[in-house]
Amino acid sequence: MAKPDHTAAAHAAAPRPTNPLSRPYWTRAEATPDEHDAATLAGLTIAIHALARVLTNSEAFRDQHANSQSDTLDPGCNPLDAPTTEGLFAALYFLSEQAEQLSQPLLPPQTHPGDLPY
């Protein structure tokens, strides 16, 4: 009788996380050790863009409502209350800060005018 192989990585059998549209995410678990920072940065970027779209949607609703265009409002537009808006802006700030910090080692070093060869 064959014995099961328990030496395989535990995460190899785990399903890939997906969004409601069934598009898989690239996670650190799937990345090689050299790709961990890039996978984390990709996830942060997805989150930043999603939060920015939610805030833009809310502001578009406020602008349309303020201009008395309530009959032309997009049904997908929803105003967010002040605490939610503030929380989303805070989340954007901290996610952006983490993404910038993570991307710094990936950028070429800055040169100064005195460092350029003439």
mmCIF file of C-alpha atoms in Angstrom:
data_model
loop_
_atom_site.group_PDB
_atom_site.id
_atom_site.type_symbol
_atom_site.label_atom_id
_atom_site.label_comp_id
_atom_site.label_asym_id
_atom_site.label_seq_id
_atom_site.Cartn_x
_atom_site.Cartn_y
_atom_site.Cartn_z
ATOM 1 C CA MET A 1 0.000 0.000 0.000
ATOM 2 C CA ALA A 2 1.390 3.416 -0.949
ATOM 3 C CA LYS A 3 2.146 5.915 1.773
ATOM 4 C CA PRO A 4 1.037 9.536 1.335
ATOM 5 C CA ASP A 5 3.780 12.104 0.811
ATOM 6 C CA HIS A 6 3.564 14.603 3.697
ATOM 7 C CA THR A 7 6.672 16.501 2.611
ATOM 8 C CA ALA A 8 4.863 18.592 -0.023
ATOM 9 C CA ALA A 9 4.347 22.238 0.802
ATOM 10 C CA ALA A 10 1.112 22.849 2.670
ATOM 11 C CA HIS A 11 0.159 25.864 0.570
ATOM 12 C CA ALA A 12 0.509 23.957 -2.708
ATOM 13 C CA ALA A 13 -2.899 22.312 -2.211
ATOM 14 C CA ALA A 14 -4.602 25.487 -0.986
ATOM 15 C CA PRO A 15 -6.925 27.121 -3.513
ATOM 16 C CA ARG A 16 -5.802 30.399 -5.041
ATOM 17 C CA PRO A 17 -7.702 33.377 -3.649
ATOM 18 C CA THR A 18 -10.015 34.879 -6.253
ATOM 19 C CA ASN A 19 -12.281 37.869 -6.455
ATOM 20 C CA PRO A 20 -16.006 37.669 -7.382
ATOM 21 C CA LEU A 21 -15.039 37.885 -11.068
ATOM 22 C CA SER A 22 -12.939 34.724 -10.636
ATOM 23 C CA ARG A 23 -9.685 36.482 -11.421
ATOM 24 C CA PRO A 24 -6.901 35.005 -9.303
ATOM 25 C CA TYR A 25 -4.617 37.178 -7.204
ATOM 26 C CA TRP A 26 -0.857 36.802 -7.241
ATOM 27 C CA THR A 27 0.069 36.111 -3.625
ATOM 28 C CA ARG A 28 3.332 35.799 -1.720
ATOM 29 C CA ALA A 29 2.559 32.102 -1.237
ATOM 30 C CA GLU A 30 2.740 31.605 -5.004
ATOM 31 C CA ALA A 31 5.760 33.834 -5.539
ATOM 32 C CA THR A 32 9.336 32.688 -5.356
ATOM 33 C CA PRO A 33 11.353 34.215 -2.507
ATOM 34 C CA ASP A 34 12.841 36.702 -4.988
ATOM 35 C CA GLU A 35 9.332 37.763 -6.020
ATOM 36 C CA HIS A 36 7.839 38.297 -2.528
ATOM 37 C CA ASP A 37 8.294 42.077 -2.572
ATOM 38 C CA ALA A 38 6.858 42.344 -6.080
ATOM 39 C CA ALA A 39 3.830 40.212 -5.130
ATOM 40 C CA THR A 40 3.219 42.349 -2.031
ATOM 41 C CA LEU A 41 3.582 45.527 -4.085
ATOM 42 C CA ALA A 42 1.094 44.165 -6.650
ATOM 43 C CA GLY A 43 -1.433 43.487 -3.876
ATOM 44 C CA LEU A 44 -0.945 46.942 -2.373
ATOM 45 C CA THR A 45 -1.456 48.512 -5.802
ATOM 46 C CA ILE A 46 -4.705 46.599 -6.343
ATOM 47 C CA ALA A 47 -5.954 47.790 -2.938
ATOM 48 C CA ILE A 48 -4.915 51.404 -3.556
ATOM 49 C CA HIS A 49 -6.700 51.519 -6.911
ATOM 50 C CA ALA A 50 -9.854 49.918 -5.487
ATOM 51 C CA LEU A 51 -10.058 52.414 -2.619
ATOM 52 C CA ALA A 52 -9.392 55.327 -4.972
ATOM 53 C CA ARG A 53 -12.269 54.186 -7.211
ATOM 54 C CA VAL A 54 -14.656 53.957 -4.239
ATOM 55 C CA LEU A 55 -13.708 57.486 -3.125
ATOM 56 C CA THR A 56 -14.014 58.842 -6.670
ATOM 57 C CA ASN A 57 -17.441 57.253 -6.990
ATOM 58 C CA SER A 58 -18.557 58.882 -3.744
ATOM 59 C CA GLU A 59 -17.225 62.302 -4.779
ATOM 60 C CA ALA A 60 -18.920 62.025 -8.187
ATOM 61 C CA PHE A 61 -22.217 61.396 -6.406
ATOM 62 C CA ARG A 62 -21.669 64.412 -4.147
ATOM 63 C CA ASP A 63 -20.810 66.638 -7.120
ATOM 64 C CA GLN A 64 -23.860 65.531 -9.102
ATOM 65 C CA HIS A 65 -26.126 65.945 -6.089
ATOM 66 C CA ALA A 66 -24.682 69.392 -5.300
ATOM 67 C CA ASN A 67 -25.360 70.486 -8.898
ATOM 68 C CA SER A 68 -28.993 69.275 -8.653
ATOM 69 C CA GLN A 69 -28.439 66.533 -11.190
ATOM 70 C CA SER A 70 -30.179 63.946 -9.027
ATOM 71 C CA ASP A 71 -32.266 62.685 -11.980
ATOM 72 C CA THR A 72 -29.079 61.772 -13.899
ATOM 73 C CA LEU A 73 -27.254 60.054 -11.033
ATOM 74 C CA ASP A 74 -25.548 56.820 -11.877
ATOM 75 C CA PRO A 75 -27.267 54.055 -9.896
ATOM 76 C CA GLY A 76 -23.808 52.760 -8.914
ATOM 77 C CA CYS A 77 -22.884 56.028 -7.198
ATOM 78 C CA ASN A 78 -23.234 56.126 -3.442
ATOM 79 C CA PRO A 79 -22.231 58.851 -1.031
ATOM 80 C CA LEU A 80 -20.032 57.717 1.831
ATOM 81 C CA ASP A 81 -20.463 59.128 5.305
ATOM 82 C CA ALA A 82 -17.680 61.244 6.812
ATOM 83 C CA PRO A 83 -16.134 58.544 9.065
ATOM 84 C CA THR A 84 -16.011 56.058 6.172
ATOM 85 C CA THR A 85 -14.483 58.647 3.835
ATOM 86 C CA GLU A 86 -11.884 59.604 6.432
ATOM 87 C CA GLY A 87 -11.084 55.944 7.060
ATOM 88 C CA LEU A 88 -10.654 55.246 3.357
ATOM 89 C CA PHE A 89 -8.339 58.240 2.958
ATOM 90 C CA ALA A 90 -6.303 56.989 5.930
ATOM 91 C CA ALA A 91 -6.161 53.509 4.376
ATOM 92 C CA LEU A 92 -5.001 55.014 1.083
ATOM 93 C CA TYR A 93 -2.315 57.001 2.868
ATOM 94 C CA PHE A 94 -0.907 54.048 4.761
ATOM 95 C CA LEU A 95 -1.140 51.647 1.815
ATOM 96 C CA SER A 96 0.614 54.196 -0.395
ATOM 97 C CA GLU A 97 3.284 54.704 2.250
ATOM 98 C CA GLN A 98 3.902 50.942 2.411
ATOM 99 C CA ALA A 99 3.978 50.638 -1.381
ATOM 100 C CA GLU A 100 6.453 53.508 -1.672
ATOM 101 C CA GLN A 101 8.670 52.058 1.052
ATOM 102 C CA LEU A 102 8.585 48.634 -0.597
ATOM 103 C CA SER A 103 9.356 50.039 -4.045
ATOM 104 C CA GLN A 104 12.374 52.117 -2.981
ATOM 105 C CA PRO A 105 14.910 49.259 -3.283
ATOM 106 C CA LEU A 106 13.563 48.534 -6.771
ATOM 107 C CA LEU A 107 14.324 52.037 -8.074
ATOM 108 C CA PRO A 108 17.724 52.991 -9.498
ATOM 109 C CA PRO A 109 19.818 55.134 -7.140
ATOM 110 C CA GLN A 110 19.364 58.879 -7.435
ATOM 111 C CA THR A 111 22.249 60.773 -8.973
ATOM 112 C CA HIS A 112 23.288 64.238 -7.921
ATOM 113 C CA PRO A 113 24.649 66.856 -10.350
ATOM 114 C CA GLY A 114 28.144 66.416 -8.847
ATOM 115 C CA ASP A 115 28.000 62.658 -9.479
ATOM 116 C CA LEU A 116 27.567 62.963 -13.263
ATOM 117 C CA PRO A 117 30.668 62.364 -15.408
ATOM 118 C CA TYR A 118 31.552 65.305 -17.678
#
